[in-house]
Coordinates of C-alpha atoms in Angstrom, one line a residue:
X10 CA 131.8 68.7 469.7
X11 CA 131.5 69.5 466.0
X12 CA 134.5 67.4 465.2
X13 CA 132.3 64.4 465.8
X14 CA 130.5 65.2 462.6
X15 CA 133.7 64.6 460.6
X16 CA 133.4 60.8 461.4
X17 CA 131.5 59.2 458.5
X18 CA 129.5 56.8 460.6
X19 CA 128.4 59.2 463.4
X20 CA 127.7 61.9 460.8
X21 CA 125.1 59.7 459.0
X22 CA 123.7 58.4 462.2
X23 CA 123.3 62.0 463.4
X24 CA 121.6 63.1 460.2
X25 CA 119.3 60.2 460.1
X26 CA 118.4 60.8 463.8
X27 CA 117.6 64.5 463.0
X28 CA 115.2 63.6 460.2
X29 CA 113.6 60.9 462.2
X30 CA 113.0 63.2 465.2
X31 CA 111.5 65.9 462.9
X32 CA 108.8 63.4 461.7
X33 CA 108.3 61.9 465.1
X34 CA 107.4 65.2 466.7
X35 CA 104.8 65.8 464.0
X36 CA 103.3 62.4 464.6
X37 CA 103.2 62.7 468.4
X38 CA 100.8 65.6 468.5
X39 CA 98.8 64.0 465.6
X40 CA 98.3 60.8 467.7
X41 CA 97.2 62.9 470.7
X42 CA 94.7 64.7 468.4
X43 CA 93.5 61.4 466.9
X44 CA 92.8 59.8 470.3
X45 CA 91.2 63.0 471.6
X46 CA 88.8 63.1 468.6
X47 CA 87.9 59.4 468.7
X48 CA 87.4 59.1 472.5
X49 CA 88.1 62.3 474.4
X50 CA 89.0 60.2 477.5
X51 CA 92.0 60.8 479.7
X52 CA 92.3 57.1 480.1
X53 CA 92.6 56.7 476.3
X54 CA 95.7 58.9 476.4
X55 CA 97.1 56.6 479.0
X56 CA 96.0 53.5 477.0
X57 CA 97.7 55.0 473.9
X58 CA 100.9 55.3 475.8
X59 CA 100.6 51.8 477.1
X60 CA 100.0 50.4 473.6
X61 CA 103.1 52.3 472.5
X62 CA 105.3 51.3 475.4
X63 CA 104.3 47.7 476.4
X64 CA 105.2 46.2 473.0
X65 CA 108.4 48.2 473.1
X66 CA 109.2 46.9 476.5
X67 CA 108.4 43.3 475.7
X68 CA 110.4 43.4 472.4
X69 CA 113.3 45.0 474.1
X70 CA 113.6 41.9 476.3
X71 CA 115.1 40.0 473.5
X72 CA 116.0 42.6 470.7
X73 CA 119.5 43.2 472.0
X74 CA 120.4 39.5 472.0
X75 CA 119.1 39.2 468.4
X76 CA 120.7 42.4 467.1
X77 CA 124.1 41.2 468.4
X78 CA 124.4 38.7 465.5
X79 CA 122.6 40.9 462.9
X80 CA 124.0 43.5 460.5
X81 CA 123.3 46.8 462.4
X82 CA 123.0 48.9 459.3
X83 CA 120.5 46.5 457.8
X84 CA 118.4 46.5 461.0
X85 CA 118.2 50.3 461.0
X86 CA 117.2 50.3 457.3
X87 CA 114.4 47.7 457.7
X88 CA 113.1 49.4 460.8
X89 CA 112.8 52.8 459.1
X90 CA 111.1 51.3 456.1
X91 CA 108.5 49.5 458.2
X92 CA 107.9 52.5 460.4
X93 CA 107.4 54.7 457.4
X94 CA 104.7 52.4 456.0
X95 CA 102.9 51.9 459.3
X96 CA 102.8 55.6 460.3
X97 CA 101.2 56.5 456.9
X98 CA 98.3 54.2 457.7
X99 CA 97.2 56.5 460.6
X100 CA 96.0 59.0 458.0
X101 CA 93.2 56.6 457.0
X102 CA 91.6 56.2 460.4
X103 CA 88.6 58.5 460.6
X104 CA 86.1 56.7 462.8
X105 CA 85.9 55.5 466.4
X106 CA 85.0 52.1 465.0
X107 CA 88.6 51.8 463.9
X108 CA 90.2 52.9 467.2
X109 CA 91.5 49.4 467.6
X110 CA 93.5 49.8 464.4
X111 CA 95.1 53.0 465.8
X112 CA 96.2 51.0 468.8
X113 CA 97.4 48.1 466.6
X114 CA 99.6 50.5 464.6
X115 CA 101.0 52.0 467.8
X116 CA 102.0 48.4 468.8
X117 CA 103.6 47.5 465.5
X118 CA 105.5 50.8 465.2
X119 CA 107.0 50.4 468.6
X120 CA 107.9 46.7 468.1
X121 CA 110.0 48.0 465.2
X122 CA 111.5 50.8 467.3
X123 CA 112.7 48.3 469.9
X124 CA 115.3 47.0 467.5
X125 CA 116.6 50.4 466.4
X126 CA 117.9 51.6 469.8
X127 CA 120.4 48.8 470.5
X128 CA 121.6 48.8 466.9
X129 CA 122.2 52.5 467.1
X130 CA 124.0 52.3 470.5
X131 CA 126.3 49.7 469.1
X132 CA 127.0 51.9 466.1
X133 CA 127.8 54.9 468.3
X134 CA 130.1 53.0 470.6
X135 CA 131.8 51.5 467.5
X136 CA 132.4 54.8 465.8
X137 CA 133.0 57.2 468.8
X138 CA 135.9 57.0 471.1
X139 CA 135.1 56.7 474.8
X140 CA 136.4 60.2 475.6
X141 CA 134.0 61.7 473.0
X142 CA 130.9 59.7 473.9
X143 CA 129.5 62.3 476.4
X144 CA 129.9 64.9 473.8
X145 CA 128.1 62.7 471.3
X146 CA 125.2 62.0 473.7
X147 CA 125.0 65.7 474.5
X148 CA 124.9 66.6 470.8
X149 CA 122.2 64.0 470.1
X150 CA 120.1 65.1 473.1
X151 CA 120.6 68.8 472.5
X152 CA 119.6 68.5 468.9
X153 CA 116.6 66.4 469.7
X154 CA 115.4 68.9 472.2
X155 CA 116.0 71.8 469.8
X156 CA 113.9 70.0 467.2
X157 CA 111.2 69.5 469.7
X158 CA 111.0 73.2 470.1
X159 CA 110.9 73.9 466.4
X160 CA 108.8 71.0 465.2
X161 CA 106.2 71.2 468.0
X162 CA 105.8 74.9 467.3
X163 CA 105.4 74.2 463.6
X164 CA 103.1 71.2 464.3
X165 CA 100.9 73.4 466.6
X166 CA 100.5 76.0 463.9
X167 CA 99.7 73.3 461.3
X168 CA 97.1 71.7 463.6
X169 CA 95.6 75.2 464.2
X170 CA 95.4 76.0 460.5
X171 CA 94.8 72.6 458.9
X172 CA 94.2 69.0 460.0
X173 CA 96.6 67.1 462.2
X174 CA 96.2 64.1 459.9
X175 CA 98.7 65.4 457.4
X176 CA 101.4 65.2 460.1
X177 CA 101.2 61.4 459.7
X178 CA 102.2 61.6 456.1
X179 CA 105.1 64.0 456.9
X180 CA 106.4 61.5 459.5
X181 CA 106.3 58.7 457.0
X182 CA 108.3 60.8 454.5
X183 CA 110.9 61.5 457.2
X184 CA 111.3 57.8 458.0
X185 CA 111.9 57.1 454.3
X186 CA 114.4 60.0 454.0
X187 CA 116.2 58.7 457.1
X188 CA 116.4 55.3 455.4
X189 CA 118.1 56.8 452.3
X190 CA 120.6 58.6 454.6
X191 CA 121.5 55.3 456.2
X192 CA 121.9 53.5 452.9
X193 CA 125.4 55.0 452.5
X194 CA 126.4 54.2 456.1
X195 CA 129.9 52.7 456.1
X196 CA 130.5 49.3 457.6
X197 CA 130.4 49.2 461.4
X198 CA 133.6 47.9 463.0
X199 CA 133.2 44.2 464.1
X200 CA 136.2 44.4 466.4
X201 CA 134.0 46.2 469.0
X202 CA 130.7 44.4 468.3
X203 CA 131.2 40.9 469.5
X204 CA 129.4 38.2 467.5
X205 CA 128.2 35.7 470.0
X206 CA 127.9 32.1 468.9
X207 CA 125.9 30.8 471.8
X208 CA 122.1 30.1 471.7
X209 CA 119.8 33.1 471.8
X210 CA 118.2 32.2 475.2
X211 CA 121.6 31.5 476.7
X212 CA 122.8 35.0 475.6
X213 CA 119.6 36.5 477.0
X214 CA 120.1 34.9 480.3
X215 CA 123.8 35.8 480.3
X216 CA 122.8 39.4 479.7
X217 CA 120.6 39.4 482.8
X218 CA 123.3 37.7 484.8
X219 CA 125.9 40.2 483.7
X220 CA 123.7 43.2 484.8
X221 CA 122.8 41.4 488.1
X222 CA 126.5 40.8 488.8
X223 CA 127.5 44.4 487.9
X224 CA 126.3 46.5 490.8
X225 CA 126.9 49.9 489.2
X226 CA 125.1 49.0 486.0
X227 CA 122.1 47.7 487.9
X228 CA 121.9 50.8 490.1
X229 CA 122.1 53.2 487.1
X230 CA 119.2 51.3 485.5
X231 CA 117.1 51.5 488.7
X232 CA 117.8 55.2 488.8
X233 CA 116.6 55.6 485.3
X234 CA 113.5 53.7 486.1
X235 CA 112.7 56.2 488.9
X236 CA 113.3 59.1 486.5
X237 CA 111.1 57.6 483.8
X238 CA 108.3 57.0 486.4
X239 CA 108.5 60.8 487.2
X240 CA 108.5 61.7 483.5
X241 CA 105.2 59.9 483.1
X242 CA 103.7 63.2 484.5
X243 CA 103.5 64.1 480.8
X244 CA 100.5 61.8 480.3
X245 CA 98.6 63.8 482.9
X246 CA 99.6 67.0 481.2
X247 CA 97.6 65.9 478.1
X248 CA 94.5 65.3 480.2
X249 CA 95.1 68.4 482.3
X250 CA 95.5 70.8 479.3
X251 CA 92.9 69.3 477.0
X252 CA 90.3 68.2 479.5
X253 CA 90.6 70.0 482.9
X254 CA 91.7 73.3 481.4
X255 CA 89.8 73.0 478.2
X256 CA 92.6 74.3 476.1
X257 CA 93.0 73.6 472.3
X258 CA 95.4 71.0 471.0
X259 CA 97.7 73.7 469.7
X260 CA 98.3 74.9 473.2
X261 CA 99.4 71.5 474.2
X262 CA 101.8 71.5 471.3
X263 CA 103.2 74.9 472.3
X264 CA 103.9 73.6 475.8
X265 CA 106.4 71.2 474.2
X266 CA 108.6 74.2 473.4
X267 CA 109.8 74.7 477.1
X268 CA 110.1 70.9 477.2
X269 CA 112.5 71.0 474.3
X270 CA 114.3 74.1 475.6
X271 CA 115.0 72.3 478.8
X272 CA 116.6 69.5 476.8
X273 CA 118.7 71.9 474.8
X274 CA 120.1 73.5 478.0
X275 CA 120.7 70.0 479.4
X276 CA 122.6 69.0 476.2
X277 CA 124.9 72.0 476.6
X278 CA 125.2 71.8 480.4
X279 CA 125.8 68.0 480.7
X280 CA 129.2 68.2 479.0
X281 CA 130.4 71.1 481.1
X282 CA 129.2 69.4 484.3
X283 CA 131.1 66.3 483.4
X284 CA 134.3 68.3 482.9
X285 CA 134.0 70.2 486.2
X286 CA 132.7 67.4 488.4
X287 CA 134.2 64.1 489.4
X288 CA 132.2 60.8 489.5
X289 CA 130.9 61.6 493.0
X290 CA 129.8 65.1 491.9
X291 CA 128.0 63.8 488.9
X292 CA 126.1 61.3 491.1
X293 CA 125.1 64.1 493.5
X294 CA 123.8 66.1 490.5
X295 CA 121.7 63.1 489.4
X296 CA 120.2 62.8 492.9
X297 CA 119.3 66.5 493.0
X298 CA 117.9 66.3 489.5
X299 CA 115.3 63.7 490.7
X300 CA 114.4 66.0 493.6
X301 CA 114.0 68.9 491.2
X302 CA 111.8 66.9 489.0
X303 CA 109.5 66.0 491.9
X304 CA 109.1 69.6 493.0
X305 CA 108.6 70.8 489.4
X306 CA 105.9 68.2 488.7
X307 CA 103.9 69.6 491.7
X308 CA 104.3 73.1 490.4
X309 CA 103.2 72.2 486.8
X310 CA 99.7 71.2 488.1
X311 CA 99.3 73.9 490.7
X312 CA 100.3 77.0 488.7
X313 CA 97.4 78.6 486.9
X314 CA 99.0 81.0 484.3
X315 CA 100.2 79.2 481.2
X316 CA 103.6 81.1 481.4
X317 CA 104.2 79.8 484.9
X318 CA 103.2 76.3 483.8
X319 CA 105.7 76.6 480.9
X320 CA 108.5 77.6 483.3
X321 CA 107.8 74.6 485.6
X322 CA 107.9 72.3 482.5
X323 CA 111.3 73.9 481.5
X324 CA 112.9 73.1 484.9
X325 CA 111.5 69.6 485.0
X326 CA 112.7 69.0 481.4
X327 CA 116.2 70.2 482.2
X328 CA 116.5 67.9 485.2
X329 CA 115.1 64.9 483.3
X330 CA 117.3 65.3 480.2
X331 CA 120.4 66.1 482.2
X332 CA 120.1 62.9 484.3
X333 CA 119.3 60.9 481.1
X334 CA 122.4 62.1 479.3
X335 CA 124.7 61.4 482.2
X336 CA 123.1 58.0 482.9
X337 CA 123.4 56.8 479.2
X338 CA 127.1 57.9 479.2
X339 CA 127.7 56.0 482.4
X340 CA 126.2 52.8 480.9
X341 CA 128.3 53.1 477.7
X342 CA 131.4 53.4 479.9
X343 CA 130.5 50.6 482.4
X344 CA 129.2 48.0 480.0
X345 CA 131.5 45.5 478.3
X346 CA 131.3 46.0 474.5
X347 CA 130.3 42.3 474.2
X348 CA 127.2 42.9 476.3
X349 CA 126.4 46.4 475.1
X350 CA 123.4 45.6 472.9
X351 CA 121.9 43.4 475.6
X352 CA 122.5 46.0 478.3
X353 CA 120.8 48.7 476.4
X354 CA 117.9 46.5 475.3
X355 CA 117.3 45.3 478.9
X356 CA 117.7 48.9 480.1
X357 CA 115.0 50.0 477.5
X358 CA 112.7 47.2 478.8
X359 CA 113.2 48.3 482.4
X360 CA 112.9 52.1 482.0
X361 CA 110.2 52.1 479.4
X362 CA 108.3 49.5 481.4
X363 CA 108.4 51.8 484.4
X364 CA 107.3 54.7 482.2
X365 CA 104.3 52.8 480.6
X366 CA 103.1 51.4 483.9
X367 CA 103.3 54.8 485.5
X368 CA 101.4 56.4 482.6
X369 CA 98.5 53.9 483.0
X370 CA 98.3 54.5 486.7
X371 CA 98.6 58.2 486.4
X372 CA 96.1 58.4 483.6
X373 CA 93.5 56.4 485.6
X374 CA 94.1 58.3 488.8
X375 CA 94.0 61.7 487.2
X376 CA 90.6 60.9 485.7
X377 CA 89.3 59.7 489.1
X378 CA 90.6 62.3 491.5
X379 CA 92.2 65.1 489.3
X380 CA 95.7 65.8 488.1
X381 CA 96.6 68.2 490.9
X382 CA 96.1 65.6 493.7
X383 CA 98.0 62.9 491.8
X384 CA 100.9 65.3 491.1
X385 CA 101.6 65.7 494.8
X386 CA 102.1 61.9 495.2
X387 CA 104.2 61.7 492.1
X388 CA 106.3 64.7 493.2
X389 CA 106.8 63.1 496.6
X390 CA 108.0 59.9 494.9
X391 CA 110.6 61.9 492.9
X392 CA 111.9 63.7 496.0
X393 CA 112.2 60.4 498.0
X394 CA 113.9 58.6 495.0
X395 CA 116.4 61.4 494.8
X396 CA 117.2 61.3 498.5
X397 CA 117.6 57.5 498.3
X398 CA 120.0 57.9 495.4
X399 CA 122.1 60.5 497.2
X400 CA 122.2 58.3 500.3
X401 CA 123.2 55.2 498.3
X402 CA 125.9 57.0 496.4
X403 CA 127.4 58.3 499.7
X404 CA 127.3 54.7 501.2
X405 CA 129.0 53.3 498.0
X406 CA 131.7 56.0 498.1
X407 CA 132.4 55.2 501.7
X408 CA 132.6 51.5 501.0
X409 CA 135.0 52.0 498.1
X410 CA 137.2 54.2 500.3
X411 CA 137.3 51.4 502.9
X412 CA 138.2 48.8 500.2
X413 CA 140.9 51.0 498.8
X414 CA 142.4 51.5 502.3
X415 CA 142.4 47.7 502.9
X416 CA 143.7 46.8 499.4
X417 CA 145.9 49.8 498.3
X418 CA 147.2 49.6 494.8

């Protein structure tokens, strides 16, 4: 896995990703603190998530088709510059009168972010051979989750000792540092990244038709939408910890440690699973991961001791991150390089749309009837979605066996 860092493009992408995640984790808890101070409503946490995700979803609808004909390095540089400026402005918001500005900044930051993901995916596929992409995705996810553990722990201490507001300035500095790292990014191979000459809307429609005509890609995206809907339990966790349990903000920050630890374990395990399991075995693992998420979500909101709650979050995180790593690797393998940016931007639109809609529904319902009751229904959804995935994979495998017997090679 470490041999990947010898490649000049991936090494700089990886370093810039590390710096960005460090700052992002400091900002996340600071935004939670800001919304809690200004409103204290569980619905405001959900609204904050919607104002982050909906612009990201809508922008992702067309960002991939635009990024295809743009310089990927320049896109990532401009995005990091804009995000650094915008995040620093959160520091100035001190009154509920300016709550709308906080939501506006969330919108603008995430519009920028919607252009970064497809550009980075193209850069990864261009610089990493297919046989090494699972290792690359595992390394990125494992490192991200490790940084969640470290940075959320540090952020929780800083929040406890000082003001969360300084975290916004730290994040802005990280975005700018990430920009400087990417300044020396070598040119991305244009042999893999196809430059389309057709009209933008034609390329966008072509991207949707391509996904609609590729059954496997469409099914993987649907699976990830179900997984993201389950992952929206996190919005209830904010309300549950800060409002229903009456814990401090630093406790919520510390609970991100098992969340990150689950991702680290997933990053290590995903590569080994892929080596030992065939395609059918990986699909079975994905189905059971959704079922495990559903059961863990119910446990999170029904276990009273904080240690037990942390263990439930750990299991849920492991299942979620494992399925995500395997799904992203599948899409990188299945998608034609000419459609890669469009596939990943549409995938972001679909999955994060499912996440943001679920967050709004869960935030509202949790405030009306309580987190514990809502968690049962969300957990049941995860279990049912996992069972449907397992059944559909079995049917698909049976169909492929029949087709191979009728048309042997």
